[in-house]
Short mmCIF file of N, CA and C in Angstrom, two decimals:
data_model
loop_
_atom_site.label_atom_id
_atom_site.label_comp_id
_atom_site.label_asym_id
_atom_site.label_seq_id
_atom_site.Cartn_x
_atom_site.Cartn_y
_atom_site.Cartn_z
N UNK A 18 24.17 -12.17 6.95
CA UNK A 18 24.36 -11.43 5.74
C UNK A 18 23.21 -10.43 5.60
N UNK A 19 23.53 -9.22 5.25
CA UNK A 19 22.53 -8.19 5.13
C UNK A 19 22.33 -7.82 3.66
N UNK A 20 21.09 -7.60 3.30
CA UNK A 20 20.76 -7.15 1.96
C UNK A 20 19.84 -5.96 2.07
N UNK A 21 20.14 -4.90 1.38
CA UNK A 21 19.26 -3.75 1.34
C UNK A 21 18.53 -3.79 0.01
N UNK A 22 17.22 -3.65 0.09
CA UNK A 22 16.38 -3.79 -1.09
C UNK A 22 15.58 -2.51 -1.29
N UNK A 23 15.52 -2.04 -2.50
CA UNK A 23 14.64 -0.94 -2.85
C UNK A 23 13.44 -1.53 -3.56
N UNK A 24 12.25 -1.14 -3.14
CA UNK A 24 11.04 -1.73 -3.67
C UNK A 24 10.27 -0.70 -4.49
N UNK A 25 9.99 -1.02 -5.76
CA UNK A 25 9.06 -0.23 -6.56
C UNK A 25 7.72 -0.92 -6.42
N UNK A 26 6.72 -0.18 -6.06
CA UNK A 26 5.47 -0.78 -5.68
C UNK A 26 4.43 -0.77 -6.79
N UNK A 27 3.90 -1.93 -7.08
CA UNK A 27 2.70 -2.11 -7.88
C UNK A 27 1.72 -2.79 -6.96
N UNK A 28 0.48 -2.42 -7.02
CA UNK A 28 -0.50 -3.04 -6.13
C UNK A 28 -1.15 -4.20 -6.87
N UNK A 29 -0.79 -5.43 -6.47
CA UNK A 29 -1.29 -6.64 -7.11
C UNK A 29 -1.92 -7.62 -6.13
N UNK A 30 -1.82 -7.37 -4.84
CA UNK A 30 -2.26 -8.32 -3.83
C UNK A 30 -3.36 -7.67 -2.99
N UNK A 31 -4.60 -8.16 -3.18
CA UNK A 31 -5.74 -7.57 -2.47
C UNK A 31 -5.62 -7.78 -0.95
N UNK A 32 -5.07 -8.91 -0.53
CA UNK A 32 -4.92 -9.16 0.92
C UNK A 32 -3.95 -8.15 1.54
N UNK A 33 -2.86 -7.87 0.85
CA UNK A 33 -1.89 -6.89 1.36
C UNK A 33 -2.49 -5.48 1.34
N UNK A 34 -3.32 -5.21 0.32
CA UNK A 34 -3.99 -3.90 0.28
C UNK A 34 -4.95 -3.76 1.45
N UNK A 35 -5.70 -4.82 1.76
CA UNK A 35 -6.57 -4.79 2.94
C UNK A 35 -5.77 -4.53 4.21
N UNK A 36 -4.65 -5.23 4.35
CA UNK A 36 -3.80 -5.05 5.54
C UNK A 36 -3.27 -3.63 5.62
N UNK A 37 -2.89 -3.07 4.47
CA UNK A 37 -2.38 -1.70 4.45
C UNK A 37 -3.46 -0.72 4.90
N UNK A 38 -4.68 -0.93 4.43
CA UNK A 38 -5.78 -0.03 4.83
C UNK A 38 -6.07 -0.17 6.32
N UNK A 39 -6.07 -1.41 6.82
CA UNK A 39 -6.27 -1.61 8.26
C UNK A 39 -5.18 -0.90 9.05
N UNK A 40 -3.97 -1.05 8.61
CA UNK A 40 -2.81 -0.45 9.28
C UNK A 40 -2.95 1.07 9.37
N UNK A 41 -3.52 1.69 8.33
CA UNK A 41 -3.66 3.15 8.30
C UNK A 41 -4.99 3.63 8.88
N UNK A 42 -5.82 2.69 9.33
CA UNK A 42 -7.12 3.06 9.90
C UNK A 42 -8.13 3.49 8.85
N UNK A 43 -7.96 3.01 7.62
CA UNK A 43 -8.87 3.35 6.52
C UNK A 43 -9.94 2.26 6.40
N UNK A 44 -11.04 2.62 5.76
CA UNK A 44 -12.04 1.61 5.42
C UNK A 44 -11.41 0.61 4.46
N UNK A 45 -11.86 -0.64 4.54
CA UNK A 45 -11.32 -1.65 3.63
C UNK A 45 -11.74 -1.32 2.20
N UNK A 46 -10.86 -1.59 1.23
CA UNK A 46 -11.19 -1.28 -0.17
C UNK A 46 -12.33 -2.16 -0.67
N UNK A 47 -13.11 -1.59 -1.59
CA UNK A 47 -14.18 -2.35 -2.21
C UNK A 47 -13.92 -2.41 -3.71
N UNK A 48 -14.25 -3.55 -4.32
CA UNK A 48 -14.04 -3.69 -5.76
C UNK A 48 -15.26 -3.12 -6.46
N UNK A 49 -15.03 -2.08 -7.24
CA UNK A 49 -16.14 -1.39 -7.90
C UNK A 49 -15.62 -0.54 -9.04
N UNK A 50 -16.56 0.03 -9.77
CA UNK A 50 -16.22 1.02 -10.78
C UNK A 50 -16.51 2.38 -10.17
N UNK A 51 -15.52 3.24 -10.19
CA UNK A 51 -15.65 4.54 -9.53
C UNK A 51 -15.38 5.67 -10.51
N UNK A 52 -15.97 6.79 -10.22
CA UNK A 52 -15.70 8.01 -10.98
C UNK A 52 -14.37 8.58 -10.52
N UNK A 53 -13.49 8.87 -11.48
CA UNK A 53 -12.20 9.51 -11.18
C UNK A 53 -12.12 10.74 -12.08
N UNK A 54 -12.68 11.82 -11.63
CA UNK A 54 -12.83 13.08 -12.35
C UNK A 54 -13.41 12.88 -13.74
N UNK A 55 -12.56 12.81 -14.76
CA UNK A 55 -13.07 12.81 -16.12
C UNK A 55 -13.35 11.42 -16.68
N UNK A 56 -13.27 10.41 -15.86
CA UNK A 56 -13.51 9.07 -16.37
C UNK A 56 -13.88 8.12 -15.25
N UNK A 57 -13.93 6.86 -15.61
CA UNK A 57 -14.22 5.82 -14.64
C UNK A 57 -13.06 4.84 -14.60
N UNK A 58 -12.93 4.18 -13.48
CA UNK A 58 -11.91 3.15 -13.33
C UNK A 58 -12.49 2.04 -12.47
N UNK A 59 -12.09 0.82 -12.77
CA UNK A 59 -12.57 -0.35 -12.03
C UNK A 59 -11.40 -1.01 -11.32
N UNK A 60 -11.66 -1.35 -10.07
CA UNK A 60 -10.64 -2.03 -9.27
C UNK A 60 -10.98 -1.88 -7.80
N UNK A 61 -10.00 -2.12 -6.96
CA UNK A 61 -10.19 -1.94 -5.53
C UNK A 61 -10.06 -0.45 -5.20
N UNK A 62 -11.13 0.13 -4.68
CA UNK A 62 -11.16 1.57 -4.41
C UNK A 62 -10.81 1.84 -2.96
N UNK A 63 -9.83 2.69 -2.79
CA UNK A 63 -9.39 3.10 -1.46
C UNK A 63 -9.74 4.58 -1.30
N UNK A 64 -10.40 4.88 -0.22
CA UNK A 64 -10.76 6.28 0.06
C UNK A 64 -9.79 6.84 1.09
N UNK A 65 -8.95 7.74 0.58
CA UNK A 65 -7.95 8.37 1.44
C UNK A 65 -8.56 9.59 2.13
N UNK A 66 -8.05 9.95 3.31
CA UNK A 66 -8.61 11.09 4.03
C UNK A 66 -8.54 12.38 3.20
N UNK A 67 -9.67 13.06 3.10
CA UNK A 67 -9.78 14.35 2.43
C UNK A 67 -9.50 14.31 0.93
N UNK A 68 -9.58 13.16 0.33
CA UNK A 68 -9.44 13.04 -1.13
C UNK A 68 -10.82 13.10 -1.77
N UNK A 69 -10.93 13.84 -2.85
CA UNK A 69 -12.20 13.98 -3.55
C UNK A 69 -12.61 12.67 -4.24
N UNK A 70 -11.64 11.99 -4.86
CA UNK A 70 -11.92 10.75 -5.60
C UNK A 70 -11.13 9.60 -4.98
N UNK A 71 -11.64 8.39 -5.13
CA UNK A 71 -10.89 7.25 -4.58
C UNK A 71 -9.64 6.95 -5.41
N UNK A 72 -8.73 6.24 -4.81
CA UNK A 72 -7.59 5.66 -5.52
C UNK A 72 -8.07 4.28 -5.97
N UNK A 73 -7.95 4.00 -7.27
CA UNK A 73 -8.45 2.74 -7.81
C UNK A 73 -7.27 1.85 -8.17
N UNK A 74 -7.21 0.69 -7.54
CA UNK A 74 -6.09 -0.23 -7.70
C UNK A 74 -6.51 -1.42 -8.56
N UNK A 75 -5.89 -1.56 -9.71
CA UNK A 75 -6.15 -2.70 -10.58
C UNK A 75 -5.12 -3.77 -10.25
N UNK A 76 -5.54 -4.79 -9.51
CA UNK A 76 -4.58 -5.79 -9.03
C UNK A 76 -4.08 -6.70 -10.15
N UNK A 77 -4.77 -6.72 -11.28
CA UNK A 77 -4.28 -7.54 -12.39
C UNK A 77 -3.10 -6.89 -13.09
N UNK A 78 -3.18 -5.59 -13.30
CA UNK A 78 -2.09 -4.88 -13.98
C UNK A 78 -1.08 -4.30 -13.00
N UNK A 79 -1.51 -4.13 -11.73
CA UNK A 79 -0.64 -3.51 -10.74
C UNK A 79 -0.73 -1.99 -10.73
N UNK A 80 -1.46 -1.45 -11.69
CA UNK A 80 -1.54 0.01 -11.82
C UNK A 80 -2.58 0.60 -10.89
N UNK A 81 -2.34 1.84 -10.52
CA UNK A 81 -3.33 2.57 -9.75
C UNK A 81 -3.76 3.79 -10.56
N UNK A 82 -5.02 4.17 -10.38
CA UNK A 82 -5.54 5.37 -11.04
C UNK A 82 -6.08 6.29 -9.97
N UNK A 83 -5.75 7.54 -10.10
CA UNK A 83 -6.26 8.54 -9.16
C UNK A 83 -6.16 9.90 -9.81
N UNK A 84 -6.86 10.85 -9.25
CA UNK A 84 -6.75 12.23 -9.69
C UNK A 84 -6.85 13.11 -8.46
N UNK A 85 -5.73 13.61 -8.02
CA UNK A 85 -5.74 14.53 -6.87
C UNK A 85 -5.43 15.96 -7.32
N UNK A 86 -5.47 16.20 -8.62
CA UNK A 86 -5.28 17.53 -9.20
C UNK A 86 -4.07 18.22 -8.55
N UNK A 87 -2.95 17.52 -8.64
CA UNK A 87 -1.66 18.03 -8.13
C UNK A 87 -1.76 18.50 -6.68
N UNK A 88 -2.51 17.75 -5.88
CA UNK A 88 -2.61 18.03 -4.46
C UNK A 88 -3.81 18.87 -4.07
N UNK A 89 -4.52 19.43 -5.03
CA UNK A 89 -5.68 20.28 -4.70
C UNK A 89 -6.87 19.44 -4.22
N UNK A 90 -6.96 18.20 -4.70
CA UNK A 90 -8.09 17.35 -4.33
C UNK A 90 -7.66 16.22 -3.40
N UNK A 91 -6.47 16.30 -2.87
CA UNK A 91 -6.00 15.26 -1.96
C UNK A 91 -4.49 15.35 -1.80
N UNK A 92 -4.04 15.26 -0.57
CA UNK A 92 -2.61 15.41 -0.28
C UNK A 92 -1.83 14.18 -0.76
N UNK A 93 -0.76 14.43 -1.49
CA UNK A 93 0.09 13.35 -2.00
C UNK A 93 0.62 12.46 -0.88
N UNK A 94 0.87 13.06 0.28
CA UNK A 94 1.43 12.27 1.39
C UNK A 94 0.50 11.13 1.80
N UNK A 95 -0.80 11.29 1.61
CA UNK A 95 -1.74 10.19 1.95
C UNK A 95 -1.54 9.01 0.99
N UNK A 96 -1.35 9.30 -0.28
CA UNK A 96 -1.08 8.22 -1.24
C UNK A 96 0.28 7.60 -0.95
N UNK A 97 1.27 8.41 -0.61
CA UNK A 97 2.60 7.88 -0.27
C UNK A 97 2.51 6.95 0.94
N UNK A 98 1.71 7.34 1.93
CA UNK A 98 1.53 6.49 3.12
C UNK A 98 0.89 5.15 2.74
N UNK A 99 -0.10 5.20 1.86
CA UNK A 99 -0.74 3.96 1.41
C UNK A 99 0.26 3.07 0.68
N UNK A 100 1.04 3.64 -0.20
CA UNK A 100 2.00 2.84 -0.96
C UNK A 100 3.06 2.23 -0.03
N UNK A 101 3.51 3.01 0.94
CA UNK A 101 4.49 2.49 1.90
C UNK A 101 3.88 1.36 2.73
N UNK A 102 2.65 1.57 3.21
CA UNK A 102 2.00 0.53 4.02
C UNK A 102 1.77 -0.73 3.19
N UNK A 103 1.38 -0.56 1.94
CA UNK A 103 1.17 -1.72 1.06
C UNK A 103 2.48 -2.48 0.88
N UNK A 104 3.55 -1.77 0.57
CA UNK A 104 4.84 -2.43 0.35
C UNK A 104 5.27 -3.20 1.59
N UNK A 105 5.06 -2.60 2.73
CA UNK A 105 5.42 -3.24 4.00
C UNK A 105 4.59 -4.52 4.21
N UNK A 106 3.28 -4.38 4.06
CA UNK A 106 2.40 -5.53 4.32
C UNK A 106 2.63 -6.63 3.29
N UNK A 107 2.87 -6.26 2.06
CA UNK A 107 3.12 -7.26 1.01
C UNK A 107 4.41 -8.04 1.30
N UNK A 108 5.45 -7.32 1.71
CA UNK A 108 6.72 -7.98 2.03
C UNK A 108 6.56 -8.91 3.23
N UNK A 109 5.81 -8.46 4.23
CA UNK A 109 5.60 -9.29 5.42
C UNK A 109 4.80 -10.55 5.08
N UNK A 110 3.75 -10.39 4.28
CA UNK A 110 2.94 -11.56 3.88
C UNK A 110 3.79 -12.56 3.11
N UNK A 111 4.58 -12.08 2.19
CA UNK A 111 5.40 -12.97 1.37
C UNK A 111 6.45 -13.68 2.22
N UNK A 112 7.07 -12.96 3.13
CA UNK A 112 8.07 -13.58 4.01
C UNK A 112 7.42 -14.68 4.85
N UNK A 113 6.25 -14.38 5.39
CA UNK A 113 5.56 -15.38 6.22
C UNK A 113 5.11 -16.59 5.40
N UNK A 114 4.67 -16.35 4.16
CA UNK A 114 4.29 -17.48 3.29
C UNK A 114 5.46 -18.42 3.05
N UNK A 115 6.66 -17.88 3.11
CA UNK A 115 7.86 -18.69 2.90
C UNK A 115 8.47 -19.18 4.20
N UNK A 116 7.72 -19.04 5.30
CA UNK A 116 8.15 -19.59 6.58
C UNK A 116 9.13 -18.72 7.35
N UNK A 117 9.27 -17.48 6.96
CA UNK A 117 10.19 -16.58 7.65
C UNK A 117 9.44 -15.68 8.62
N UNK A 118 10.15 -15.11 9.54
CA UNK A 118 9.56 -14.14 10.45
C UNK A 118 10.08 -12.75 10.08
N UNK A 119 9.34 -11.75 10.52
CA UNK A 119 9.66 -10.37 10.14
C UNK A 119 9.57 -9.47 11.36
N UNK A 120 10.53 -8.58 11.49
CA UNK A 120 10.42 -7.51 12.48
C UNK A 120 10.40 -6.19 11.72
N UNK A 121 9.73 -5.24 12.34
CA UNK A 121 9.52 -3.96 11.69
C UNK A 121 9.99 -2.85 12.62
N UNK A 122 10.69 -1.88 12.04
CA UNK A 122 11.20 -0.77 12.84
C UNK A 122 10.97 0.55 12.10
N UNK A 123 10.11 1.42 12.63
CA UNK A 123 9.96 2.74 12.01
C UNK A 123 11.22 3.57 12.23
N UNK A 124 11.66 4.27 11.20
CA UNK A 124 12.87 5.08 11.30
C UNK A 124 12.52 6.56 11.38
N UNK A 125 13.46 7.36 11.87
CA UNK A 125 13.22 8.78 12.11
C UNK A 125 12.83 9.54 10.85
N UNK A 126 13.31 9.10 9.69
CA UNK A 126 12.99 9.80 8.44
C UNK A 126 11.63 9.40 7.86
N UNK A 127 10.89 8.56 8.58
CA UNK A 127 9.57 8.14 8.12
C UNK A 127 9.59 6.83 7.35
N UNK A 128 10.76 6.34 7.03
CA UNK A 128 10.83 5.05 6.34
C UNK A 128 10.66 3.93 7.37
N UNK A 129 10.51 2.74 6.88
CA UNK A 129 10.29 1.57 7.73
C UNK A 129 11.33 0.52 7.37
N UNK A 130 12.01 0.02 8.38
CA UNK A 130 12.99 -1.03 8.17
C UNK A 130 12.35 -2.37 8.51
N UNK A 131 12.33 -3.26 7.53
CA UNK A 131 11.85 -4.62 7.76
C UNK A 131 13.05 -5.54 7.77
N UNK A 132 13.09 -6.41 8.74
CA UNK A 132 14.13 -7.41 8.80
C UNK A 132 13.48 -8.78 8.70
N UNK A 133 13.88 -9.53 7.71
CA UNK A 133 13.35 -10.87 7.50
C UNK A 133 14.31 -11.86 8.15
N UNK A 134 13.78 -12.65 9.04
CA UNK A 134 14.58 -13.63 9.75
C UNK A 134 14.38 -14.98 9.08
N UNK A 135 15.45 -15.47 8.49
CA UNK A 135 15.39 -16.73 7.76
C UNK A 135 15.90 -17.84 8.66
N UNK A 136 15.03 -18.84 8.85
CA UNK A 136 15.46 -20.03 9.59
C UNK A 136 15.60 -19.84 11.07
N UNK A 137 14.92 -18.88 11.65
CA UNK A 137 14.97 -18.70 13.09
C UNK A 137 13.61 -18.24 13.58
N UNK A 138 13.32 -18.53 14.79
CA UNK A 138 12.07 -18.08 15.40
C UNK A 138 12.30 -16.74 16.06
N UNK A 139 11.27 -15.92 16.04
CA UNK A 139 11.34 -14.61 16.66
C UNK A 139 10.20 -14.47 17.66
N UNK A 140 10.41 -13.70 18.69
CA UNK A 140 9.42 -13.58 19.74
C UNK A 140 8.09 -12.98 19.27
N UNK A 141 8.05 -12.24 18.14
CA UNK A 141 6.81 -11.64 17.64
C UNK A 141 5.86 -12.68 17.03
N UNK A 142 6.36 -13.87 16.74
CA UNK A 142 5.52 -14.89 16.08
C UNK A 142 5.00 -15.91 17.05
#
């Protein structure tokens, strides 16, 4: 049986955020209070390539704070890549916690297809 799922991403899992950063070749996030243009924000700070300010992830609320000044201080695609990587890593961690295996397939349009194998062993594990 196949199920297609659309995921709206909130960042609530620090382990999955670490995995997402590793996956993208970014420095691991640090929990701190950071300057975000006109204010401060506290949470896990991710420094995206060529972004002026960090992306601050509050894992308790799931919210992220950032200011890329509509792309002038950082390309939106970098944040999109982080959100996609986080969603992928979070889904994989949760599937594995429940004893399932996961295969991953990058698609031509840039999306990623995850297949969760329930009740079977897969060669990747």
